[in-house]
Tab-separated table of C-alpha atoms in Angstrom:
chain	number	residue	atom	x	y	z
A	1051	MET	CA	-15.667	-49.566	-30.561
A	1052	ASP	CA	-14.789	-47.533	-27.679
A	1053	ARG	CA	-16.424	-44.264	-26.677
A	1054	ARG	CA	-13.523	-41.676	-28.142
A	1055	LYS	CA	-13.778	-43.400	-31.386
A	1056	ALA	CA	-17.989	-43.284	-31.728
A	1057	ILE	CA	-17.947	-39.813	-30.768
A	1058	LYS	CA	-15.128	-38.956	-33.431
A	1059	ASN	CA	-17.083	-40.720	-36.008
A	1060	ILE	CA	-20.596	-38.558	-34.941
A	1061	ALA	CA	-18.221	-35.587	-35.024
A	1062	ILE	CA	-17.102	-36.199	-38.577
A	1063	GLY	CA	-20.814	-36.551	-39.426
A	1064	LEU	CA	-21.663	-33.528	-37.859
A	1065	GLY	CA	-18.408	-31.587	-39.398
A	1066	GLY	CA	-20.726	-28.881	-41.393
A	1067	VAL	CA	-22.050	-27.815	-37.750
A	1068	LEU	CA	-19.225	-28.023	-35.437
A	1069	SER	CA	-16.247	-25.697	-35.254
A	1070	ALA	CA	-12.790	-26.753	-36.422
A	1071	THR	CA	-11.647	-26.689	-32.774
A	1072	THR	CA	-14.040	-29.156	-31.869
A	1073	ILE	CA	-13.624	-31.374	-34.448
A	1074	GLY	CA	-9.771	-31.205	-34.387
A	1075	VAL	CA	-9.918	-31.923	-30.699
A	1076	LEU	CA	-12.288	-34.900	-31.485
A	1077	VAL	CA	-10.250	-36.176	-34.467
A	1078	LYS	CA	-6.733	-35.754	-32.868
A	1079	ASP	CA	-5.355	-38.663	-31.256
A	1080	PHE	CA	-3.943	-37.997	-27.804
A	1081	VAL	CA	-3.971	-39.524	-24.335
A	1082	LEU	CA	-4.916	-37.633	-21.403
A	1083	THR	CA	-2.746	-38.336	-18.154
A	1084	ASP	CA	-5.145	-38.984	-15.350
A	1085	ALA	CA	-3.967	-35.688	-13.887
A	1086	ALA	CA	-5.170	-33.796	-17.320
A	1087	ALA	CA	-8.165	-35.644	-17.363
A	1088	ASN	CA	-11.041	-34.166	-15.390
A	1089	SER	CA	-8.812	-31.280	-14.150
A	1090	THR	CA	-11.586	-28.801	-14.851
A	1091	GLY	CA	-13.149	-29.901	-11.635
A	1092	LEU	CA	-16.626	-28.974	-12.803
A	1093	LEU	CA	-19.183	-29.194	-10.057
A	1094	THR	CA	-22.957	-30.080	-10.094
A	1095	ALA	CA	-23.839	-26.506	-10.061
A	1096	GLU	CA	-22.073	-25.799	-13.265
A	1097	GLU	CA	-23.738	-28.904	-14.667
A	1098	ALA	CA	-26.918	-27.225	-13.953
A	1099	PHE	CA	-25.734	-24.137	-15.560
A	1100	LEU	CA	-24.740	-26.141	-18.542
A	1101	ALA	CA	-28.051	-27.665	-18.966
A	1102	GLU	CA	-29.873	-24.513	-18.823
A	1103	PHE	CA	-27.539	-22.646	-21.358
A	1104	SER	CA	-27.722	-25.432	-23.746
A	1105	ASP	CA	-31.644	-25.366	-23.503
A	1106	VAL	CA	-31.242	-21.852	-24.812
A	1107	LEU	CA	-29.344	-23.162	-27.776
A	1108	ILE	CA	-31.641	-25.985	-28.191
A	1109	PRO	CA	-34.867	-25.483	-26.728
A	1110	THR	CA	-38.066	-27.752	-26.162
A	1111	THR	CA	-40.464	-27.324	-29.226
A	1112	LYS	CA	-44.048	-28.985	-29.618
A	1113	SER	CA	-42.228	-31.935	-31.504
A	1114	SER	CA	-39.330	-32.755	-29.091
A	1115	PRO	CA	-37.789	-31.892	-25.657
A	1116	GLY	CA	-34.638	-29.522	-25.643
A	1117	ALA	CA	-31.017	-30.245	-24.601
A	1118	LYS	CA	-31.747	-29.934	-20.801
A	1119	ALA	CA	-34.248	-32.872	-21.072
A	1120	ALA	CA	-31.667	-35.092	-23.256
A	1121	GLY	CA	-29.036	-34.609	-20.628
A	1122	VAL	CA	-26.828	-32.417	-22.349
A	1123	GLY	CA	-25.680	-30.388	-18.954
A	1124	THR	CA	-24.065	-33.695	-17.983
A	1125	PHE	CA	-22.539	-34.508	-21.119
A	1126	ILE	CA	-20.600	-31.408	-21.729
A	1127	PRO	CA	-18.583	-31.348	-18.431
A	1128	MET	CA	-17.898	-35.289	-19.300
A	1129	MET	CA	-16.422	-34.545	-22.857
A	1130	ILE	CA	-14.560	-31.505	-21.527
A	1131	ALA	CA	-12.962	-33.375	-18.895
A	1132	GLU	CA	-12.541	-36.913	-20.733
A	1133	CYS	CA	-11.812	-35.480	-24.322
A	1134	TYR	CA	-10.051	-31.924	-24.325
A	1135	PRO	CA	-6.564	-31.107	-23.615
A	1136	THR	CA	-6.080	-29.167	-20.168
A	1137	ASP	CA	-5.243	-25.977	-22.469
A	1138	ILE	CA	-8.946	-26.222	-23.802
A	1139	GLN	CA	-10.445	-27.345	-20.203
A	1140	GLU	CA	-8.959	-24.208	-18.808
A	1141	ILE	CA	-10.398	-21.707	-21.662
A	1142	PHE	CA	-13.814	-23.314	-21.247
A	1143	LYS	CA	-13.361	-23.025	-17.504
A	1144	ASN	CA	-12.489	-19.458	-17.568
A	1145	GLY	CA	-15.128	-18.444	-20.274
A	1146	MET	CA	-17.809	-20.225	-18.363
A	1147	LYS	CA	-16.937	-18.302	-15.424
A	1148	SER	CA	-16.700	-14.993	-17.230
A	1149	PHE	CA	-19.834	-15.359	-18.839
A	1150	GLN	CA	-21.592	-15.823	-15.397
A	1151	GLU	CA	-19.769	-13.085	-14.059
A	1152	LYS	CA	-21.269	-10.870	-17.074
A	1153	CYS	CA	-24.829	-12.219	-16.372
A	1154	VAL	CA	-24.376	-10.827	-12.789
A	1155	THR	CA	-23.052	-7.305	-13.998
A	1156	SER	CA	-25.744	-7.164	-16.808
A	1157	PHE	CA	-28.599	-8.087	-14.840
A	1158	GLY	CA	-27.582	-8.561	-11.204
A	1159	LYS	CA	-28.478	-12.261	-10.976
A	1160	ASP	CA	-26.759	-15.492	-12.294
A	1161	PHE	CA	-27.687	-16.975	-15.339
A	1162	GLN	CA	-30.368	-19.550	-13.795
A	1163	ALA	CA	-32.238	-16.648	-12.319
A	1164	LEU	CA	-32.546	-14.801	-15.508
A	1165	SER	CA	-35.841	-14.801	-17.597
A	1166	VAL	CA	-35.854	-16.507	-20.895
A	1167	GLU	CA	-35.562	-13.147	-22.956
A	1168	GLU	CA	-32.464	-12.256	-20.532
A	1169	ARG	CA	-30.766	-15.837	-21.320
A	1170	ILE	CA	-31.408	-15.699	-24.943
A	1171	LYS	CA	-29.696	-11.880	-24.901
A	1172	MET	CA	-26.504	-13.175	-22.738
A	1173	VAL	CA	-26.208	-16.314	-25.116
A	1174	GLU	CA	-26.629	-13.988	-28.187
A	1175	GLU	CA	-23.733	-11.700	-26.805
A	1176	ALA	CA	-21.387	-14.376	-26.105
A	1177	ARG	CA	-21.920	-15.605	-29.627
A	1178	LYS	CA	-21.131	-12.109	-30.991
A	1179	GLU	CA	-17.889	-12.141	-28.928
A	1180	SER	CA	-17.029	-15.511	-30.261
A	1181	LEU	CA	-17.037	-14.274	-33.849
A	1182	VAL	CA	-14.444	-11.787	-33.010
A	1183	ASP	CA	-11.643	-14.376	-33.399
A	1184	ILE	CA	-13.273	-17.685	-34.945
A	1185	LYS	CA	-9.704	-19.478	-34.676
A	1186	LYS	CA	-9.555	-18.929	-31.071
A	1187	PRO	CA	-11.473	-21.339	-28.954
A	1188	SER	CA	-13.951	-19.707	-26.773
A	1189	PHE	CA	-16.384	-21.018	-24.035
A	1190	PHE	CA	-19.161	-20.127	-26.334
A	1191	ILE	CA	-18.346	-21.936	-29.448
A	1192	LEU	CA	-17.215	-25.141	-26.979
A	1193	ALA	CA	-20.575	-25.286	-25.358
A	1194	ARG	CA	-22.383	-24.926	-28.610
A	1195	ASP	CA	-20.769	-27.370	-30.257
A	1196	LEU	CA	-20.968	-29.818	-27.385
A	1197	SER	CA	-24.519	-29.078	-26.791
A	1198	ILE	CA	-25.329	-29.956	-30.704
A	1199	LEU	CA	-23.282	-33.306	-30.435
A	1200	GLY	CA	-24.658	-34.207	-27.005
A	1201	TYR	CA	-28.215	-33.496	-28.379
A	1202	PHE	CA	-27.946	-35.122	-31.591
A	1203	SER	CA	-26.204	-38.172	-30.167
A	1204	SER	CA	-28.981	-38.533	-27.337
A	1205	GLU	CA	-31.687	-40.812	-27.346
A	1206	ILE	CA	-34.182	-37.711	-27.317
A	1207	GLY	CA	-32.007	-36.249	-30.319
A	1208	CYS	CA	-31.991	-39.302	-32.255
A	1209	THR	CA	-35.473	-40.571	-32.055
A	1210	GLN	CA	-37.994	-37.226	-31.555
A	1211	ALA	CA	-35.920	-34.332	-32.890
A	1212	ARG	CA	-35.065	-36.478	-35.857
A	1213	ALA	CA	-37.010	-39.335	-37.914
A	1214	TYR	CA	-35.761	-42.528	-36.710
A	1215	LEU	CA	-36.230	-46.132	-38.488
A	1216	PRO	CA	-34.890	-48.647	-35.601
A	1217	VAL	CA	-32.518	-51.357	-37.207
A	1218	PRO	CA	-33.056	-53.747	-38.769
A	1219	GLY	CA	-34.673	-51.966	-41.573
A	1220	ARG	CA	-34.109	-52.416	-45.259
A	1221	PHE	CA	-32.056	-49.947	-47.256
A	1222	ASP	CA	-33.685	-47.463	-49.442
A	1223	GLY	CA	-31.110	-45.374	-51.373
A	1224	SER	CA	-33.679	-43.286	-52.976
A	1225	ALA	CA	-36.310	-42.704	-49.831
A	1226	GLU	CA	-38.858	-39.765	-50.622
A	1227	TYR	CA	-37.937	-36.980	-48.339
A	1228	LYS	CA	-40.905	-34.529	-48.135
A	1229	PRO	CA	-40.430	-30.813	-47.381
A	1230	GLY	CA	-40.556	-30.146	-43.782
A	1231	GLN	CA	-39.875	-33.612	-42.665
A	1232	LYS	CA	-37.257	-34.389	-40.111
A	1233	ALA	CA	-33.678	-35.225	-41.151
A	1234	TRP	CA	-32.750	-38.907	-40.686
A	1235	ALA	CA	-30.915	-39.702	-37.392
A	1236	THR	CA	-29.953	-43.302	-38.925
């Protein structure tokens, strides 16, 4: 199974969590030309920013590490470059740049230099802005969706954030699920 097909299957499984834009891009069959693939030109500094951004969305808890520890900062640019068409790549890159500029305008420093409370405030503002036109893809929606997808398809997300039963194991269609128990990863 190729990576695109595997990610497509995960996206369908997470359908209730991901936006229509992300599911549409992952389910749609198209081939990116070499020029279109990786046209965003995301740099290591932007990967560090995306790691911090995704860690606001999925922070470390006492039961599991957050998105940054799961490597979501490198997952997001890889997905944008390899799976999204050029127009969506540009929306993502321009939205990320605009978000970072808003951080400097609001607090006089870039996102990574903000306190946790300031980061949460900026991410919350971006979330509210994305709700103005939910049919239009935005940096926040794309970054949120890819943070969720990257985290819950990572080893940390599958084995620490969720209950994990390695294969081979027996199938039990009526396994007991206790209140407060982690959701099953497999």
